[in-house]
PDB file of C-alpha atoms in Angstrom:
ATOM      1  CA  MET A   1      14.503 -12.092  -2.801  1.00 82.00           C
ATOM      2  CA  TYR A   2      10.869 -10.999  -3.132  1.00 87.00           C
ATOM      3  CA  PHE A   3       8.866  -8.184  -4.890  1.00 90.00           C
ATOM      4  CA  ALA A   4       5.563  -7.168  -3.974  1.00 92.00           C
ATOM      5  CA  ALA A   5       3.178  -3.886  -5.443  1.00 93.00           C
ATOM      6  CA  LEU A   6       0.020  -2.495  -5.077  1.00 94.00           C
ATOM      7  CA  LEU A   7      -1.831  -1.795  -8.004  1.00 95.00           C
ATOM      8  CA  ALA A   8      -5.047   0.386  -7.207  1.00 94.00           C
ATOM      9  CA  ARG A   9      -7.786   0.972 -10.462  1.00 93.00           C
ATOM     10  CA  THR A  10      -8.791   4.546 -10.316  1.00 89.00           C
ATOM     11  CA  GLU A  11     -10.958   6.373 -12.358  1.00 87.00           C
ATOM     12  CA  ASP A  12      -7.410   7.660 -14.313  1.00 87.00           C
ATOM     13  CA  GLY A  13      -6.325   4.503 -14.608  1.00 91.00           C
ATOM     14  CA  TRP A  14      -4.218   2.059 -12.354  1.00 94.00           C
ATOM     15  CA  GLU A  15      -1.818   3.666  -9.830  1.00 93.00           C
ATOM     16  CA  ALA A  16       1.198   1.354  -8.525  1.00 93.00           C
ATOM     17  CA  SER A  17       2.950   1.478  -5.050  1.00 89.00           C
ATOM     18  CA  ASP A  18       6.078  -0.526  -3.608  1.00 81.00           C
ATOM     19  CA  THR A  19       4.905  -2.051  -0.600  1.00 82.00           C
ATOM     20  CA  GLU A  20       6.821  -3.903   2.107  1.00 82.00           C
ATOM     21  CA  LEU A  21       5.281  -6.904   3.838  1.00 85.00           C
ATOM     22  CA  ASP A  22       7.634  -6.844   6.686  1.00 83.00           C
ATOM     23  CA  ASP A  23       5.013  -5.699   9.127  1.00 86.00           C
ATOM     24  CA  VAL A  24       2.148  -7.733   7.696  1.00 92.00           C
ATOM     25  CA  GLU A  25       1.229 -10.953   9.347  1.00 92.00           C
ATOM     26  CA  THR A  26      -2.069 -12.142   8.119  1.00 94.00           C
ATOM     27  CA  LEU A  27      -4.222 -11.950   5.133  1.00 94.00           C
ATOM     28  CA  SER A  28      -6.584  -9.771   7.268  1.00 94.00           C
ATOM     29  CA  ASP A  29      -3.303  -7.226   7.392  1.00 94.00           C
ATOM     30  CA  LEU A  30      -2.787  -7.577   3.889  1.00 95.00           C
ATOM     31  CA  ALA A  31      -6.345  -6.871   2.782  1.00 94.00           C
ATOM     32  CA  ASP A  32      -6.353  -4.067   5.034  1.00 93.00           C
ATOM     33  CA  LEU A  33      -2.862  -2.541   3.683  1.00 92.00           C
ATOM     34  CA  ALA A  34      -4.455  -3.101   0.276  1.00 93.00           C
ATOM     35  CA  ARG A  35      -7.710  -1.098   1.201  1.00 92.00           C
ATOM     36  CA  GLU A  36      -5.887   1.788   2.327  1.00 89.00           C
ATOM     37  CA  ALA A  37      -4.111   2.003  -1.015  1.00 86.00           C
ATOM     38  CA  SER A  38      -7.783   2.746  -2.389  1.00 84.00           C
ATOM     39  CA  PRO A  39      -9.890   5.117  -0.538  1.00 73.00           C
ATOM     40  CA  ASP A  40     -12.716   5.155  -2.528  1.00 82.00           C
ATOM     41  CA  GLU A  41     -12.904   1.324  -2.443  1.00 83.00           C
ATOM     42  CA  ASP A  42     -11.625   0.659  -6.020  1.00 89.00           C
ATOM     43  CA  THR A  43      -9.889  -2.466  -7.124  1.00 94.00           C
ATOM     44  CA  VAL A  44      -6.876  -3.134  -5.592  1.00 96.00           C
ATOM     45  CA  LEU A  45      -4.450  -5.960  -6.436  1.00 97.00           C
ATOM     46  CA  VAL A  46      -1.556  -7.203  -4.486  1.00 96.00           C
ATOM     47  CA  LEU A  47       1.010  -8.504  -6.594  1.00 95.00           C
ATOM     48  CA  ILE A  48       3.894 -10.726  -4.845  1.00 94.00           C
ATOM     49  CA  GLU A  49       6.332 -12.514  -6.711  1.00 93.00           C
ATOM     50  CA  GLN A  50       9.709 -14.545  -4.970  1.00 91.00           C
ATOM     51  CA  GLU A  51      12.482 -15.314  -7.184  1.00 84.00           C
ATOM     52  CA  ASP A  52      10.505 -16.604 -10.171  1.00 77.00           C
ATOM     53  CA  ALA A  53       9.398 -19.603  -7.860  1.00 92.00           C
ATOM     54  CA  TRP A  54       5.921 -18.361  -7.270  1.00 95.00           C
ATOM     55  CA  PHE A  55       3.656 -15.342  -7.717  1.00 96.00           C
ATOM     56  CA  GLY A  56       0.581 -14.612  -6.180  1.00 96.00           C
ATOM     57  CA  VAL A  57      -2.635 -12.185  -6.587  1.00 97.00           C
ATOM     58  CA  VAL A  58      -4.604 -11.238  -4.043  1.00 97.00           C
ATOM     59  CA  ARG A  59      -7.491  -8.911  -5.067  1.00 97.00           C
ATOM     60  CA  VAL A  60      -9.384  -6.612  -2.917  1.00 96.00           C
ATOM     61  CA  ASP A  61     -12.697  -5.176  -3.825  1.00 94.00           C
ATOM     62  CA  GLY A  62     -13.941  -2.773  -1.358  1.00 90.00           C
ATOM     63  CA  GLU A  63     -15.047  -4.492   1.961  1.00 90.00           C
ATOM     64  CA  GLU A  64     -15.562  -8.084   0.161  1.00 92.00           C
ATOM     65  CA  ASP A  65     -13.464 -10.556   1.225  1.00 93.00           C
ATOM     66  CA  PRO A  66      -9.851 -10.990  -0.808  1.00 96.00           C
ATOM     67  CA  ARG A  67      -9.882 -12.996  -3.509  1.00 97.00           C
ATOM     68  CA  ILE A  68      -6.572 -15.275  -4.034  1.00 97.00           C
ATOM     69  CA  TYR A  69      -4.435 -17.079  -6.565  1.00 97.00           C
ATOM     70  CA  VAL A  70      -0.961 -18.650  -5.903  1.00 97.00           C
ATOM     71  CA  SER A  71       0.685 -20.060  -9.029  1.00 96.00           C
ATOM     72  CA  ASP A  72       2.940 -22.514  -6.942  1.00 95.00           C
ATOM     73  CA  ALA A  73       1.466 -23.363  -3.233  1.00 95.00           C
ATOM     74  CA  ALA A  74       4.316 -25.822  -2.624  1.00 95.00           C
ATOM     75  CA  ALA A  75       7.065 -22.953  -3.197  1.00 94.00           C
ATOM     76  CA  ALA A  76       4.936 -20.213  -1.709  1.00 95.00           C
ATOM     77  CA  ALA A  77       4.462 -22.674   1.752  1.00 94.00           C
ATOM     78  CA  ARG A  78       8.344 -22.220   2.195  1.00 93.00           C
ATOM     79  CA  SER A  79       8.133 -18.538   1.839  1.00 91.00           C
ATOM     80  CA  SER A  80       6.882 -16.330   5.159  1.00 87.00           C
ATOM     81  CA  TYR A  81       5.045 -13.952   2.273  1.00 89.00           C
ATOM     82  CA  GLY A  82       3.347 -17.211   0.741  1.00 92.00           C
ATOM     83  CA  GLU A  83       2.343 -18.031   4.058  1.00 91.00           C
ATOM     84  CA  ILE A  84       0.204 -15.058   4.498  1.00 93.00           C
ATOM     85  CA  LEU A  85      -1.961 -16.179   1.298  1.00 94.00           C
ATOM     86  CA  LEU A  86      -2.297 -19.711   1.857  1.00 94.00           C
ATOM     87  CA  THR A  87      -4.851 -19.862   4.398  1.00 91.00           C
ATOM     88  CA  ASP A  88      -6.892 -22.823   5.484  1.00 90.00           C
ATOM     89  CA  GLU A  89      -9.761 -22.078   3.589  1.00 89.00           C
ATOM     90  CA  LEU A  90      -7.604 -21.207   0.321  1.00 91.00           C
ATOM     91  CA  LEU A  91      -6.042 -25.013   0.963  1.00 90.00           C
ATOM     92  CA  GLY A  92      -9.253 -26.535   1.526  1.00 86.00           C
ATOM     93  CA  ARG A  93      -8.473 -27.485   5.308  1.00 83.00           C
ATOM     94  CA  ASP A  94     -10.494 -27.354   8.440  1.00 77.00           C
ATOM     95  CA  PRO A  95      -9.618 -23.799  10.007  1.00 71.00           C
ATOM     96  CA  GLY A  96      -8.962 -25.549  13.709  1.00 62.00           C
ATOM     97  CA  ASP A  97      -5.327 -26.648  14.496  1.00 52.00           C
ATOM     98  CA  ASP A  98      -6.336 -30.505  14.025  1.00 49.00           C
ATOM     99  CA  ASP A  99      -3.058 -31.094  12.196  1.00 49.00           C
ATOM    100  CA  ASP A 100      -0.974 -29.531  14.814  1.00 49.00           C
ATOM    101  CA  LEU A 101      -2.485 -31.642  17.396  1.00 43.00           C
ATOM    102  CA  ASP A 102      -1.895 -34.939  15.447  1.00 46.00           C
ATOM    103  CA  ALA A 103       1.772 -34.089  15.295  1.00 46.00           C
ATOM    104  CA  LEU A 104       2.151 -33.659  19.107  1.00 43.00           C
ATOM    105  CA  ASP A 105       3.939 -36.440  21.050  1.00 45.00           C
ATOM    106  CA  LEU A 106       1.213 -36.674  23.981  1.00 44.00           C
ATOM    107  CA  ASP A 107       1.695 -38.832  27.136  1.00 48.00           C
ATOM    108  CA  GLY A 108      -1.977 -40.146  26.878  1.00 47.00           C
ATOM    109  CA  THR A 109      -3.772 -41.855  29.708  1.00 46.00           C
ATOM    110  CA  GLU A 110      -4.707 -45.477  29.676  1.00 43.00           C
ATOM    111  CA  ASP A 111      -8.042 -44.875  27.846  1.00 48.00           C
ATOM    112  CA  GLY A 112      -6.947 -42.449  25.259  1.00 46.00           C
ATOM    113  CA  GLU A 113      -3.453 -44.523  24.488  1.00 46.00           C
ATOM    114  CA  SER A 114      -5.147 -47.145  22.486  1.00 44.00           C
ATOM    115  CA  ASP A 115      -7.399 -44.636  20.859  1.00 44.00           C
ATOM    116  CA  ASP A 116      -4.651 -42.346  19.659  1.00 44.00           C
ATOM    117  CA  GLU A 117      -2.667 -45.058  18.105  1.00 44.00           C
ATOM    118  CA  ASP A 118      -5.865 -46.280  16.296  1.00 44.00           C
ATOM    119  CA  GLU A 119      -6.513 -42.671  15.444  1.00 43.00           C
ATOM    120  CA  ASP A 120      -2.680 -42.262  14.468  1.00 44.00           C
ATOM    121  CA  GLY A 121      -2.816 -45.320  12.100  1.00 41.00           C
ATOM    122  CA  ALA A 122      -6.098 -44.286  10.571  1.00 42.00           C
ATOM    123  CA  GLU A 123      -6.341 -40.531  10.868  1.00 41.00           C
ATOM    124  CA  GLY A 124      -2.429 -39.406  11.660  1.00 41.00           C
ATOM    125  CA  GLY A 125      -1.283 -41.433   8.396  1.00 40.00           C
ATOM    126  CA  GLY A 126      -4.133 -39.997   6.627  1.00 42.00           C
ATOM    127  CA  GLY A 127      -3.262 -36.816   8.338  1.00 42.00           C
ATOM    128  CA  ALA A 128       0.114 -36.879   6.967  1.00 41.00           C
ATOM    129  CA  ALA A 129      -0.860 -37.530   3.403  1.00 42.00           C
ATOM    130  CA  GLY A 130      -3.573 -34.885   3.999  1.00 43.00           C
ATOM    131  CA  SER A 131      -1.031 -32.316   4.981  1.00 46.00           C
ATOM    132  CA  ALA A 132       0.922 -33.209   2.012  1.00 46.00           C
ATOM    133  CA  GLU A 133      -2.120 -32.822  -0.538  1.00 49.00           C
ATOM    134  CA  ALA A 134      -3.219 -29.779   1.389  1.00 56.00           C
ATOM    135  CA  VAL A 135      -0.188 -27.891   0.336  1.00 85.00           C
ATOM    136  CA  PRO A 136      -0.073 -28.925  -3.449  1.00 85.00           C
ATOM    137  CA  HIS A 137       2.561 -28.252  -6.044  1.00 87.00           C
ATOM    138  CA  GLY A 138       1.032 -26.300  -8.616  1.00 91.00           C
ATOM    139  CA  PRO A 139      -1.627 -23.342  -8.544  1.00 95.00           C
ATOM    140  CA  VAL A 140      -4.082 -22.948  -5.756  1.00 95.00           C
ATOM    141  CA  GLY A 141      -6.916 -20.410  -5.393  1.00 96.00           C
ATOM    142  CA  ASP A 142      -9.343 -18.166  -7.427  1.00 96.00           C
ATOM    143  CA  ALA A 143      -7.763 -18.587 -11.016  1.00 96.00           C
ATOM    144  CA  GLU A 144     -10.426 -16.392 -12.557  1.00 97.00           C
ATOM    145  CA  VAL A 145      -9.391 -13.539 -10.263  1.00 97.00           C
ATOM    146  CA  LEU A 146      -8.633 -11.587 -12.819  1.00 97.00           C
ATOM    147  CA  ASP A 147     -10.868 -12.423 -15.856  1.00 97.00           C
ATOM    148  CA  ASP A 148     -12.936  -9.021 -15.680  1.00 96.00           C
ATOM    149  CA  LEU A 149      -9.563  -7.098 -15.951  1.00 96.00           C
ATOM    150  CA  GLY A 150      -8.605  -8.892 -19.150  1.00 94.00           C
ATOM    151  CA  VAL A 151      -6.421 -11.725 -18.074  1.00 96.00           C
ATOM    152  CA  SER A 152      -8.294 -15.271 -18.521  1.00 96.00           C
ATOM    153  CA  GLU A 153      -7.565 -18.511 -16.302  1.00 96.00           C
ATOM    154  CA  LYS A 154      -5.496 -20.262 -19.060  1.00 96.00           C
ATOM    155  CA  GLU A 155      -3.248 -17.003 -19.178  1.00 96.00           C
ATOM    156  CA  LEU A 156      -2.713 -16.640 -15.627  1.00 96.00           C
ATOM    157  CA  ARG A 157      -2.250 -20.346 -15.033  1.00 95.00           C
ATOM    158  CA  SER A 158       0.693 -20.326 -18.046  1.00 94.00           C
ATOM    159  CA  MET A 159       2.502 -17.458 -16.406  1.00 93.00           C
ATOM    160  CA  SER A 160       6.153 -18.119 -15.147  1.00 82.00           C
ATOM    161  CA  GLY A 161       9.276 -15.896 -14.821  1.00 81.00           C
ATOM    162  CA  ASP A 162       8.012 -12.420 -14.626  1.00 89.00           C
ATOM    163  CA  ALA A 163       4.358 -13.131 -13.976  1.00 93.00           C
ATOM    164  CA  VAL A 164       3.801  -9.867 -12.285  1.00 93.00           C
ATOM    165  CA  GLY A 165       5.212  -7.747 -15.508  1.00 93.00           C
ATOM    166  CA  GLU A 166       2.849  -9.958 -17.464  1.00 94.00           C
ATOM    167  CA  ILE A 167      -0.044  -9.503 -15.473  1.00 96.00           C
ATOM    168  CA  ALA A 168       0.684  -5.719 -15.292  1.00 95.00           C
ATOM    169  CA  GLU A 169       0.935  -5.596 -19.104  1.00 95.00           C
ATOM    170  CA  ALA A 170      -2.282  -7.055 -19.733  1.00 95.00           C
ATOM    171  CA  LEU A 171      -4.003  -4.812 -17.423  1.00 95.00           C
ATOM    172  CA  GLY A 172      -2.450  -1.659 -18.990  1.00 95.00           C
ATOM    173  CA  ALA A 173      -0.105  -1.215 -15.966  1.00 95.00           C
ATOM    174  CA  SER A 174       3.390  -1.841 -16.959  1.00 93.00           C
ATOM    175  CA  ASP A 175       4.147   1.617 -16.902  1.00 93.00           C
ATOM    176  CA  VAL A 176       3.225   2.344 -13.800  1.00 93.00           C
ATOM    177  CA  LEU A 177       4.566  -0.928 -12.297  1.00 93.00           C
ATOM    178  CA  GLU A 178       8.248   0.000 -13.713  1.00 91.00           C
ATOM    179  CA  THR A 179       8.312   2.919 -11.756  1.00 90.00           C
ATOM    180  CA  VAL A 180       8.207   1.000  -8.513  1.00 89.00           C
ATOM    181  CA  ARG A 181      10.375  -1.674  -9.077  1.00 83.00           C
TER     182      ARG A 181
END
């Protein structure tokens, strides 16, 4: 089970709406969904929590690039919703599909075969370790995503259990969040 909500900051405070992520396939789709929640280009937070295993915060401020924090990348990587948040950039990987290409078992030509073996020994083994390092156990992203809203990096990193509720409470939005839970 997962829970996802949008918190849009308005002149009158925070407004919450429950959101379905079934039609969201990319971070761009998620950012567009958040922008639709605030016609005045105010701050919108997308809060996602999955069975107390991990939580994510996506902050969209107008047309700026989304800022993302994920509490446990390894747990989120096992979730289709977490995969939306775990972009190559967030994980510090090159945006190319190099890891996918290294994993393929190709029938190389005579020229490329020995080179492929050398690369697999050096880069392929490193690539596998690199992939494991690319999705670490623990938090990734911008832990200061909520600093100016009253939730420090230290507080965000220490959250567990009902992190979405804790964030909403710190923002003064717990009442509006409870209306969509």
